[in-house]
Short mmCIF file of N, CA and C in Angstrom, two decimals:
data_model
loop_
_atom_site.label_atom_id
_atom_site.label_comp_id
_atom_site.label_asym_id
_atom_site.label_seq_id
_atom_site.Cartn_x
_atom_site.Cartn_y
_atom_site.Cartn_z
N MET A 1 3.79 -2.97 3.23
CA MET A 1 3.77 -1.40 2.98
C MET A 1 2.94 -1.44 3.95
N THR A 2 3.67 -0.44 5.39
CA THR A 2 3.18 -0.10 6.38
C THR A 2 2.08 1.36 6.40
N LEU A 3 1.31 1.53 6.25
CA LEU A 3 0.45 3.12 6.82
C LEU A 3 0.96 3.94 8.00
N GLN A 4 1.66 5.01 8.01
CA GLN A 4 1.36 5.72 9.39
C GLN A 4 0.62 6.72 9.34
N GLN A 5 -0.41 6.71 10.25
CA GLN A 5 -1.43 7.62 10.12
C GLN A 5 -1.16 8.75 11.44
N LYS A 6 0.05 8.85 12.25
CA LYS A 6 -0.52 9.47 13.34
C LYS A 6 -0.78 10.95 13.05
N LYS A 7 -0.15 11.81 12.10
CA LYS A 7 -0.14 12.70 11.95
C LYS A 7 0.09 13.02 10.12
N LEU A 8 0.16 13.48 9.07
CA LEU A 8 0.32 14.22 7.91
C LEU A 8 1.61 14.68 7.47
N TYR A 9 2.32 13.85 7.13
CA TYR A 9 4.18 13.84 6.71
C TYR A 9 4.19 14.67 5.41
N THR A 10 5.38 15.38 5.26
CA THR A 10 5.82 15.66 4.18
C THR A 10 6.84 15.60 3.99
N ILE A 11 7.67 16.20 2.48
CA ILE A 11 8.94 15.72 1.98
C ILE A 11 9.85 15.39 3.16
N GLU A 12 9.91 16.21 3.72
CA GLU A 12 10.89 16.41 4.71
C GLU A 12 11.30 15.16 5.48
N ASP A 13 10.19 14.72 6.02
CA ASP A 13 10.17 13.42 6.56
C ASP A 13 10.35 12.50 5.89
N ILE A 14 10.24 12.12 4.63
CA ILE A 14 10.86 11.31 3.69
C ILE A 14 12.53 11.66 3.84
N ASN A 15 12.38 12.95 3.21
CA ASN A 15 14.28 12.85 3.48
C ASN A 15 14.74 13.11 4.48
N ALA A 16 14.34 12.88 5.78
CA ALA A 16 15.10 12.37 6.91
C ALA A 16 15.29 11.11 7.00
N LEU A 17 14.56 10.15 6.71
CA LEU A 17 14.50 9.16 7.07
C LEU A 17 16.16 8.24 6.72
N PRO A 18 16.91 7.25 7.42
CA PRO A 18 17.64 6.75 7.19
C PRO A 18 17.95 6.41 5.63
N GLU A 19 19.12 6.19 5.08
CA GLU A 19 19.71 5.98 3.81
C GLU A 19 18.73 4.77 3.69
N GLU A 20 19.51 3.92 4.03
CA GLU A 20 18.39 2.61 3.81
C GLU A 20 17.21 2.11 3.38
N GLN A 21 16.39 3.45 4.31
CA GLN A 21 15.04 3.12 4.42
C GLN A 21 14.09 3.96 3.27
N ARG A 22 13.80 3.01 2.29
CA ARG A 22 12.62 3.63 1.26
C ARG A 22 11.00 3.83 1.59
N ALA A 23 10.57 4.92 1.34
CA ALA A 23 9.26 5.40 1.88
C ALA A 23 8.80 6.16 0.42
N GLU A 24 7.54 5.83 0.32
CA GLU A 24 6.67 6.69 0.02
C GLU A 24 5.61 7.64 0.21
N LEU A 25 5.23 8.88 -0.27
CA LEU A 25 4.16 9.98 0.23
C LEU A 25 2.52 9.75 -0.40
N PHE A 26 1.88 9.27 0.06
CA PHE A 26 0.55 9.65 -0.69
C PHE A 26 -0.36 10.42 0.05
N ASN A 27 -0.78 11.67 -0.60
CA ASN A 27 -1.59 12.79 0.29
C ASN A 27 -1.49 13.52 2.07
N GLY A 28 0.58 12.78 2.15
CA GLY A 28 0.73 13.38 3.41
C GLY A 28 0.97 11.98 4.44
N HIS A 29 0.63 10.94 3.93
CA HIS A 29 0.44 9.37 4.74
C HIS A 29 2.06 9.44 4.29
N ILE A 30 2.88 8.55 4.76
CA ILE A 30 4.02 7.33 4.27
C ILE A 30 3.16 6.02 4.30
N TYR A 31 4.12 5.30 3.24
CA TYR A 31 3.77 3.72 2.90
C TYR A 31 5.51 3.44 2.86
N MET A 32 5.80 2.84 3.90
CA MET A 32 6.95 1.85 4.04
C MET A 32 7.32 0.85 2.78
N MET A 33 8.12 1.08 2.10
CA MET A 33 8.68 -0.42 0.92
C MET A 33 9.60 -0.88 1.90
N GLU A 34 9.17 -2.30 1.57
CA GLU A 34 10.19 -3.29 1.65
C GLU A 34 11.45 -3.43 0.47
N LEU A 35 12.25 -4.40 1.22
CA LEU A 35 13.52 -4.53 -0.33
C LEU A 35 12.55 -5.41 -1.09
N PRO A 36 12.91 -5.49 -2.44
CA PRO A 36 12.56 -6.36 -3.43
C PRO A 36 13.49 -7.12 -3.86
N ASP A 37 13.19 -8.16 -3.77
CA ASP A 37 13.25 -9.96 -4.14
C ASP A 37 14.38 -9.77 -5.48
N PRO A 38 15.02 -10.70 -5.88
CA PRO A 38 16.03 -10.99 -6.78
C PRO A 38 14.85 -10.84 -8.23
N VAL A 39 13.68 -11.64 -8.17
CA VAL A 39 12.87 -11.70 -9.53
C VAL A 39 12.45 -10.42 -9.89
N HIS A 40 11.69 -9.82 -8.53
CA HIS A 40 12.05 -8.36 -9.27
C HIS A 40 12.85 -7.37 -9.31
N GLN A 41 14.17 -7.34 -9.20
CA GLN A 41 15.31 -6.74 -9.31
C GLN A 41 15.69 -7.26 -10.50
N LYS A 42 16.05 -8.32 -11.00
CA LYS A 42 16.11 -8.71 -12.44
C LYS A 42 14.74 -8.07 -13.46
N LEU A 43 13.95 -8.05 -13.21
CA LEU A 43 12.49 -7.32 -13.98
C LEU A 43 12.94 -5.95 -14.44
N VAL A 44 12.96 -5.42 -13.49
CA VAL A 44 13.71 -4.33 -13.47
C VAL A 44 14.67 -3.67 -14.58
N ALA A 45 15.54 -4.54 -14.08
CA ALA A 45 16.66 -4.33 -14.74
C ALA A 45 16.73 -4.43 -16.15
N ASP A 46 16.00 -5.68 -16.48
CA ASP A 46 15.96 -5.95 -18.09
C ASP A 46 14.94 -5.41 -18.86
N ILE A 47 14.20 -5.07 -18.33
CA ILE A 47 13.10 -4.02 -18.46
C ILE A 47 13.38 -2.73 -18.84
N THR A 48 14.30 -2.38 -18.11
CA THR A 48 14.80 -1.07 -18.16
C THR A 48 16.00 -1.12 -19.33
N ILE A 49 16.39 -1.96 -19.51
CA ILE A 49 17.85 -1.99 -20.65
C ILE A 49 16.80 -2.25 -22.17
N ALA A 50 15.75 -3.12 -22.07
CA ALA A 50 15.14 -3.31 -23.29
C ALA A 50 14.68 -1.24 -23.80
N LEU A 51 13.71 -1.02 -22.83
CA LEU A 51 13.55 0.24 -23.02
C LEU A 51 14.65 1.25 -23.81
N GLY A 52 15.67 1.00 -22.60
CA GLY A 52 16.62 2.29 -23.14
C GLY A 52 17.20 1.76 -24.49
N ASN A 53 17.25 0.67 -24.85
CA ASN A 53 18.13 -0.11 -26.17
C ASN A 53 17.02 0.63 -27.39
N HIS A 54 15.68 0.53 -26.66
CA HIS A 54 14.57 0.73 -28.07
C HIS A 54 14.42 2.37 -28.22
N ILE A 55 14.54 2.90 -27.16
CA ILE A 55 14.96 5.16 -27.36
C ILE A 55 16.11 5.21 -28.04
N HIS A 56 16.93 4.25 -27.58
CA HIS A 56 18.18 4.90 -28.25
C HIS A 56 18.28 4.63 -29.53
N SER A 57 17.52 3.40 -30.19
CA SER A 57 17.56 2.89 -31.63
C SER A 57 16.69 3.75 -32.11
N ILE A 58 15.66 4.42 -31.64
CA ILE A 58 14.65 5.64 -32.50
C ILE A 58 15.32 6.77 -32.33
N GLY A 59 16.32 7.25 -32.05
CA GLY A 59 16.95 8.36 -31.90
C GLY A 59 16.62 8.72 -30.51
N GLY A 60 16.05 8.71 -29.86
CA GLY A 60 16.48 9.08 -28.41
C GLY A 60 14.82 9.69 -27.91
N GLY A 61 14.61 10.71 -27.71
CA GLY A 61 12.98 11.80 -27.29
C GLY A 61 12.90 11.34 -25.96
N CYS A 62 13.33 10.62 -25.26
CA CYS A 62 12.38 9.96 -24.09
C CYS A 62 14.07 9.48 -23.64
N ASP A 63 13.28 9.68 -21.86
CA ASP A 63 14.63 9.00 -20.85
C ASP A 63 14.24 7.87 -19.97
N VAL A 64 14.93 7.05 -19.55
CA VAL A 64 13.98 5.47 -18.55
C VAL A 64 14.76 5.93 -17.48
N PHE A 65 13.98 5.96 -16.28
CA PHE A 65 14.81 5.86 -14.99
C PHE A 65 14.69 4.88 -14.15
N PRO A 66 15.12 4.27 -13.92
CA PRO A 66 14.66 2.53 -12.79
C PRO A 66 14.67 3.23 -11.37
N ALA A 67 14.05 2.82 -10.32
CA ALA A 67 14.36 3.15 -9.00
C ALA A 67 15.36 3.22 -8.58
N PRO A 68 15.67 3.55 -7.93
CA PRO A 68 14.76 4.83 -7.18
C PRO A 68 14.86 5.67 -8.36
N PHE A 69 14.21 6.71 -8.18
CA PHE A 69 13.64 7.98 -9.38
C PHE A 69 12.48 8.17 -8.64
N ALA A 70 12.95 10.01 -7.86
CA ALA A 70 11.58 10.80 -7.10
C ALA A 70 10.59 11.09 -8.75
N ILE A 71 9.34 10.98 -7.77
CA ILE A 71 8.48 11.60 -9.10
C ILE A 71 7.64 12.62 -8.25
N PHE A 72 7.22 13.95 -8.28
CA PHE A 72 6.50 14.51 -7.41
C PHE A 72 5.24 15.06 -8.62
N PRO A 73 4.13 14.04 -8.42
CA PRO A 73 3.16 14.17 -9.52
C PRO A 73 2.44 16.01 -9.62
N TYR A 74 2.28 16.27 -8.22
CA TYR A 74 1.44 17.34 -8.07
C TYR A 74 2.43 18.73 -7.55
N ALA A 75 2.28 19.92 -7.65
CA ALA A 75 2.82 20.99 -7.52
C ALA A 75 2.58 20.93 -5.59
N SER A 76 1.63 20.58 -5.02
CA SER A 76 1.65 20.36 -3.60
C SER A 76 2.78 19.63 -2.99
N ARG A 77 3.02 18.54 -3.26
CA ARG A 77 4.48 17.88 -3.15
C ARG A 77 3.83 16.91 -1.97
N ASP A 78 2.62 16.72 -1.41
CA ASP A 78 2.39 15.96 -0.49
C ASP A 78 2.15 14.68 -0.70
N THR A 79 2.75 14.28 -2.15
CA THR A 79 2.49 13.10 -2.85
C THR A 79 3.94 12.67 -3.49
N TYR A 80 4.56 11.43 -3.25
CA TYR A 80 6.18 11.50 -3.50
C TYR A 80 6.26 10.20 -3.97
N VAL A 81 6.23 9.33 -5.07
CA VAL A 81 6.51 8.00 -5.82
C VAL A 81 7.91 7.91 -6.13
N GLU A 82 8.32 6.74 -6.19
CA GLU A 82 9.64 5.94 -6.86
C GLU A 82 9.01 4.97 -7.45
N PRO A 83 8.21 4.92 -9.02
CA PRO A 83 8.41 3.75 -9.68
C PRO A 83 9.26 2.65 -10.22
N ASP A 84 9.25 1.69 -10.14
CA ASP A 84 10.11 0.93 -10.42
C ASP A 84 10.96 1.32 -11.69
N ILE A 85 9.96 1.73 -12.75
CA ILE A 85 10.59 2.37 -13.86
C ILE A 85 9.45 3.57 -14.70
N SER A 86 10.23 4.83 -14.72
CA SER A 86 9.79 5.91 -15.21
C SER A 86 10.28 6.06 -16.39
N ILE A 87 9.51 6.62 -17.53
CA ILE A 87 10.01 6.95 -18.94
C ILE A 87 9.11 8.70 -19.30
N VAL A 88 10.00 9.16 -19.14
CA VAL A 88 10.37 10.77 -19.05
C VAL A 88 10.14 11.25 -20.78
N CYS A 89 9.13 11.93 -21.52
CA CYS A 89 9.51 12.13 -22.88
C CYS A 89 9.76 13.58 -22.47
N ASP A 90 8.70 14.80 -21.48
CA ASP A 90 9.13 15.87 -21.59
C ASP A 90 10.08 16.16 -20.86
N LYS A 91 10.77 16.68 -21.06
CA LYS A 91 12.39 16.91 -20.53
C LYS A 91 12.35 18.54 -19.57
N SER A 92 11.59 18.79 -19.98
CA SER A 92 11.05 20.23 -19.18
C SER A 92 10.53 19.96 -17.45
N ILE A 93 10.36 18.71 -17.63
CA ILE A 93 9.49 18.41 -15.96
C ILE A 93 10.57 17.83 -15.28
N LEU A 94 11.68 17.34 -15.81
CA LEU A 94 13.25 16.82 -14.93
C LEU A 94 13.84 17.75 -14.22
N SER A 95 14.03 17.60 -12.48
CA SER A 95 14.75 18.65 -12.07
C SER A 95 16.04 17.68 -11.36
N ASN A 96 16.38 18.53 -10.21
CA ASN A 96 17.81 17.77 -9.51
C ASN A 96 17.13 17.02 -8.56
N GLN A 97 16.08 17.35 -8.53
CA GLN A 97 14.99 16.41 -7.46
C GLN A 97 14.39 15.13 -8.01
N GLY A 98 14.15 15.36 -8.96
CA GLY A 98 13.97 14.09 -10.26
C GLY A 98 12.28 14.54 -10.99
N CYS A 99 11.34 14.20 -11.25
CA CYS A 99 10.41 14.62 -11.99
C CYS A 99 9.28 15.04 -11.29
N GLU A 100 9.23 16.40 -11.84
CA GLU A 100 8.07 17.32 -11.33
C GLU A 100 6.91 17.53 -11.94
N GLY A 101 6.12 16.59 -12.39
CA GLY A 101 5.11 16.39 -13.23
C GLY A 101 4.55 14.89 -13.29
N ALA A 102 3.66 14.48 -14.31
CA ALA A 102 3.76 13.22 -14.26
C ALA A 102 4.78 12.43 -16.00
N PRO A 103 5.35 11.54 -15.60
CA PRO A 103 5.90 10.67 -16.46
C PRO A 103 5.05 10.24 -17.54
N ASP A 104 5.31 10.01 -18.92
CA ASP A 104 4.90 9.69 -19.84
C ASP A 104 4.19 8.36 -19.45
N PHE A 105 4.99 7.68 -19.20
CA PHE A 105 5.07 5.73 -18.86
C PHE A 105 5.47 5.40 -17.75
N ILE A 106 4.47 4.49 -16.71
CA ILE A 106 5.53 3.88 -15.74
C ILE A 106 5.05 2.74 -15.61
N ILE A 107 6.03 1.84 -15.25
CA ILE A 107 6.25 0.18 -14.86
C ILE A 107 6.14 0.19 -13.53
N GLU A 108 5.40 -0.79 -12.80
CA GLU A 108 5.52 -1.40 -11.55
C GLU A 108 5.73 -2.81 -11.34
N ILE A 109 6.54 -3.01 -10.90
CA ILE A 109 6.72 -4.96 -10.77
C ILE A 109 6.44 -5.07 -9.34
N VAL A 110 4.83 -5.92 -9.50
CA VAL A 110 4.33 -5.97 -8.28
C VAL A 110 5.29 -7.04 -7.28
N SER A 111 5.41 -6.71 -5.85
CA SER A 111 5.76 -7.30 -4.84
C SER A 111 4.75 -8.03 -3.79
N PRO A 112 4.88 -9.05 -3.09
CA PRO A 112 3.65 -9.28 -2.20
C PRO A 112 3.27 -7.91 -1.49
N SER A 113 4.05 -7.11 -1.01
CA SER A 113 3.85 -6.05 -0.17
C SER A 113 3.67 -5.10 -0.43
N SER A 114 3.66 -4.69 -2.27
CA SER A 114 3.20 -3.76 -2.80
C SER A 114 2.16 -3.86 -3.77
N ARG A 115 1.46 -5.30 -3.67
CA ARG A 115 0.14 -5.40 -4.80
C ARG A 115 -0.90 -4.18 -4.75
N ARG A 116 -1.59 -4.23 -3.29
CA ARG A 116 -2.27 -3.15 -2.65
C ARG A 116 -2.13 -1.55 -3.51
N MET A 117 -0.80 -1.43 -3.36
CA MET A 117 -0.31 -0.03 -3.57
C MET A 117 -0.09 -0.13 -5.34
N ASP A 118 0.08 -1.01 -6.17
CA ASP A 118 0.40 -0.90 -7.22
C ASP A 118 -1.21 -0.89 -7.72
N TYR A 119 -2.09 -1.59 -7.26
CA TYR A 119 -3.19 -1.96 -7.92
C TYR A 119 -4.07 -0.90 -8.00
N ALA A 120 -4.01 -0.53 -6.95
CA ALA A 120 -5.37 0.34 -6.54
C ALA A 120 -4.73 2.16 -6.05
N PHE A 121 -4.00 2.24 -5.36
CA PHE A 121 -3.19 3.58 -4.72
C PHE A 121 -2.42 4.30 -5.75
N LYS A 122 -1.81 3.36 -6.73
CA LYS A 122 -0.92 3.80 -7.94
C LYS A 122 -1.69 4.07 -9.30
N ASN A 123 -2.31 2.88 -9.15
CA ASN A 123 -3.40 3.34 -10.94
C ASN A 123 -4.06 4.66 -10.74
N ALA A 124 -4.86 4.68 -9.30
CA ALA A 124 -6.01 5.56 -9.53
C ALA A 124 -4.67 7.43 -9.71
N LEU A 125 -3.49 7.36 -8.72
CA LEU A 125 -2.62 8.15 -8.75
C LEU A 125 -2.03 8.80 -9.85
N TYR A 126 -1.64 7.71 -10.63
CA TYR A 126 -0.90 7.92 -12.20
C TYR A 126 -2.23 8.36 -13.06
N ALA A 127 -3.24 7.97 -13.07
CA ALA A 127 -4.48 8.42 -13.94
C ALA A 127 -4.64 9.48 -13.57
N ASP A 128 -5.06 10.27 -12.27
CA ASP A 128 -5.27 11.28 -12.26
C ASP A 128 -4.15 12.57 -12.18
N ALA A 129 -2.89 12.06 -12.14
CA ALA A 129 -1.63 12.83 -12.72
C ALA A 129 -1.22 12.96 -13.74
N GLY A 130 -2.18 12.06 -14.78
CA GLY A 130 -1.24 12.52 -16.44
C GLY A 130 -0.67 11.53 -16.97
N VAL A 131 -0.60 10.37 -16.50
CA VAL A 131 0.38 9.62 -16.70
C VAL A 131 -0.13 8.87 -18.15
N ARG A 132 0.48 8.69 -19.22
CA ARG A 132 -0.85 8.16 -20.57
C ARG A 132 -0.45 6.62 -20.33
N GLU A 133 0.38 5.85 -19.60
CA GLU A 133 0.13 4.50 -20.20
C GLU A 133 1.14 3.75 -18.77
N TYR A 134 0.57 2.82 -18.23
CA TYR A 134 0.68 2.35 -17.10
C TYR A 134 0.91 0.97 -16.87
N TRP A 135 2.20 0.13 -16.97
CA TRP A 135 2.12 -1.13 -16.65
C TRP A 135 2.15 -1.90 -15.22
N ILE A 136 1.54 -3.07 -14.96
CA ILE A 136 1.73 -3.41 -13.62
C ILE A 136 1.79 -5.13 -14.03
N VAL A 137 3.48 -5.22 -14.14
CA VAL A 137 4.09 -6.70 -14.26
C VAL A 137 4.20 -7.44 -12.89
N ASP A 138 2.72 -8.21 -12.89
CA ASP A 138 2.97 -8.99 -12.06
C ASP A 138 3.70 -10.68 -11.42
N PRO A 139 4.66 -10.99 -11.08
CA PRO A 139 5.29 -11.98 -11.41
C PRO A 139 4.39 -13.19 -10.79
N GLN A 140 3.99 -13.01 -9.49
CA GLN A 140 2.93 -14.27 -9.28
C GLN A 140 1.88 -14.59 -10.01
N LYS A 141 1.26 -13.62 -10.72
CA LYS A 141 0.11 -13.67 -11.53
C LYS A 141 0.87 -14.33 -12.97
N GLN A 142 2.03 -14.16 -13.41
CA GLN A 142 2.39 -13.87 -14.79
C GLN A 142 1.50 -13.48 -15.49
N GLN A 143 1.22 -12.18 -14.97
CA GLN A 143 0.46 -11.34 -16.28
C GLN A 143 1.09 -9.99 -16.04
N THR A 144 0.36 -9.26 -16.60
CA THR A 144 0.69 -7.84 -17.10
C THR A 144 -0.50 -7.27 -17.46
N VAL A 145 -0.74 -5.93 -16.30
CA VAL A 145 -2.12 -5.16 -16.95
C VAL A 145 -1.48 -4.04 -17.68
N ILE A 146 -2.20 -3.40 -18.47
CA ILE A 146 -1.98 -2.05 -19.48
C ILE A 146 -2.64 -1.41 -19.43
N TYR A 147 -2.59 -0.06 -18.83
CA TYR A 147 -3.46 1.02 -18.73
C TYR A 147 -3.04 2.14 -19.64
N ASP A 148 -4.03 2.30 -20.66
CA ASP A 148 -3.65 3.00 -21.64
C ASP A 148 -4.95 4.58 -21.78
N TYR A 149 -4.13 4.98 -20.07
CA TYR A 149 -5.19 6.17 -20.05
C TYR A 149 -5.65 7.17 -20.73
N LYS A 150 -5.07 7.46 -21.62
CA LYS A 150 -4.86 8.47 -23.01
C LYS A 150 -6.41 7.89 -24.09
N ASN A 151 -6.32 6.67 -24.18
CA ASN A 151 -7.28 6.20 -24.87
C ASN A 151 -8.24 5.38 -24.38
N ASP A 152 -8.12 4.68 -23.27
CA ASP A 152 -8.97 3.88 -23.11
C ASP A 152 -8.79 3.39 -21.52
N ALA A 153 -9.86 3.62 -20.41
CA ALA A 153 -9.88 3.65 -19.21
C ALA A 153 -9.40 2.13 -18.48
N ALA A 154 -10.33 0.66 -20.05
CA ALA A 154 -10.18 -0.09 -19.11
C ALA A 154 -8.84 -0.97 -19.40
N PRO A 155 -8.31 -2.23 -18.77
CA PRO A 155 -7.26 -2.22 -18.46
C PRO A 155 -7.06 -3.79 -19.69
N LEU A 156 -6.19 -3.88 -20.41
CA LEU A 156 -5.57 -4.89 -20.37
C LEU A 156 -4.85 -5.80 -19.87
N LEU A 157 -5.85 -7.27 -20.04
CA LEU A 157 -4.66 -8.50 -19.32
C LEU A 157 -3.83 -8.91 -19.94
N LEU A 158 -2.78 -9.24 -19.86
CA LEU A 158 -1.67 -10.28 -21.09
C LEU A 158 -1.12 -10.78 -19.67
N PRO A 159 -1.31 -12.55 -20.27
CA PRO A 159 0.02 -13.48 -19.64
C PRO A 159 1.12 -13.10 -20.41
N PHE A 160 2.17 -13.19 -19.26
CA PHE A 160 3.61 -12.85 -19.63
C PHE A 160 4.49 -13.79 -20.86
N ARG A 161 3.94 -14.61 -21.67
CA ARG A 161 3.75 -15.53 -22.85
C ARG A 161 3.57 -14.52 -24.16
N ARG A 162 2.42 -13.84 -23.62
CA ARG A 162 2.37 -12.61 -24.53
C ARG A 162 2.98 -11.21 -24.75
N GLU A 163 3.38 -11.04 -26.05
CA GLU A 163 3.81 -9.78 -26.33
C GLU A 163 3.01 -9.06 -25.89
N ILE A 164 3.51 -7.63 -25.54
CA ILE A 164 2.96 -6.37 -24.89
C ILE A 164 3.91 -5.46 -26.09
N THR A 165 3.11 -4.66 -26.48
CA THR A 165 2.96 -3.12 -26.85
C THR A 165 2.79 -2.01 -26.60
N SER A 166 3.66 -1.32 -26.46
CA SER A 166 3.51 0.32 -25.75
C SER A 166 3.03 0.71 -26.90
N VAL A 167 1.86 1.95 -26.19
CA VAL A 167 1.24 3.14 -26.55
C VAL A 167 2.18 4.00 -27.01
N VAL A 168 3.14 4.97 -25.76
CA VAL A 168 3.89 5.43 -25.61
C VAL A 168 5.38 5.61 -26.40
N LEU A 169 5.68 4.55 -26.48
CA LEU A 169 6.92 4.42 -27.00
C LEU A 169 6.45 3.17 -28.64
N GLU A 170 6.31 4.14 -29.32
CA GLU A 170 5.95 3.57 -30.92
C GLU A 170 7.21 2.56 -31.28
N GLY A 171 6.61 1.16 -31.08
CA GLY A 171 7.51 0.31 -31.62
C GLY A 171 8.10 -0.87 -30.59
N PHE A 172 7.92 -0.18 -29.52
CA PHE A 172 8.55 -0.87 -28.36
C PHE A 172 7.39 -2.20 -28.08
N HIS A 173 8.07 -3.07 -27.71
CA HIS A 173 7.11 -4.66 -27.91
C HIS A 173 8.12 -5.36 -27.17
N ILE A 174 7.55 -6.23 -25.75
CA ILE A 174 8.50 -7.47 -24.93
C ILE A 174 7.56 -8.11 -24.77
N CYS A 175 8.10 -9.23 -24.35
CA CYS A 175 7.22 -10.13 -23.55
C CYS A 175 8.11 -10.60 -22.98
N VAL A 176 7.36 -10.68 -21.68
CA VAL A 176 8.46 -10.65 -20.39
C VAL A 176 8.57 -11.86 -19.92
N SER A 177 8.03 -13.19 -20.70
CA SER A 177 8.49 -14.27 -20.14
C SER A 177 9.94 -14.70 -20.62
N GLU A 178 10.42 -14.13 -21.31
CA GLU A 178 12.10 -13.90 -21.97
C GLU A 178 12.67 -13.61 -21.05
N PHE A 179 12.42 -13.01 -20.11
CA PHE A 179 13.19 -12.23 -18.97
C PHE A 179 13.42 -13.32 -17.89
N LEU A 180 12.85 -14.27 -17.34
CA LEU A 180 12.56 -15.14 -16.11
C LEU A 180 13.51 -16.25 -16.80
#
């Protein structure tokens, strides 16, 4: 991801980008997004399906949205992100533009170009915005970093072969190695 710092950008600048170009906006700075690789996309698809099946099995209550799905965590709209997977339980924050506030649970699949964004910028953003749970699924390191912001600021690191349990979605658990 590259940072363009010549001026402060707005959501209108993001919307003016060519359709095939994806970018995110952090405090008025544009970060260009590279195309994800097949492992990334497979993990997004498989985890999204597992989440959707679990939510359906417990009678709903939340919705799961894979990228591209717009998140505007603040009213200022100078920050816009497209997490790989977003789970929203408070449907009042959904609009025609996407999510106007913090999703309950976000999952990012790390790509080589997104490593710094996922571990640093987005971690701080999601914690500050009120996301309750954040998973960083890292294929290169074969581990998932889990943040339960509501109950504990310290991350939990689990290798892909270990089962992960969600705090937000009671009863949801996966073993990432089963998807690879």
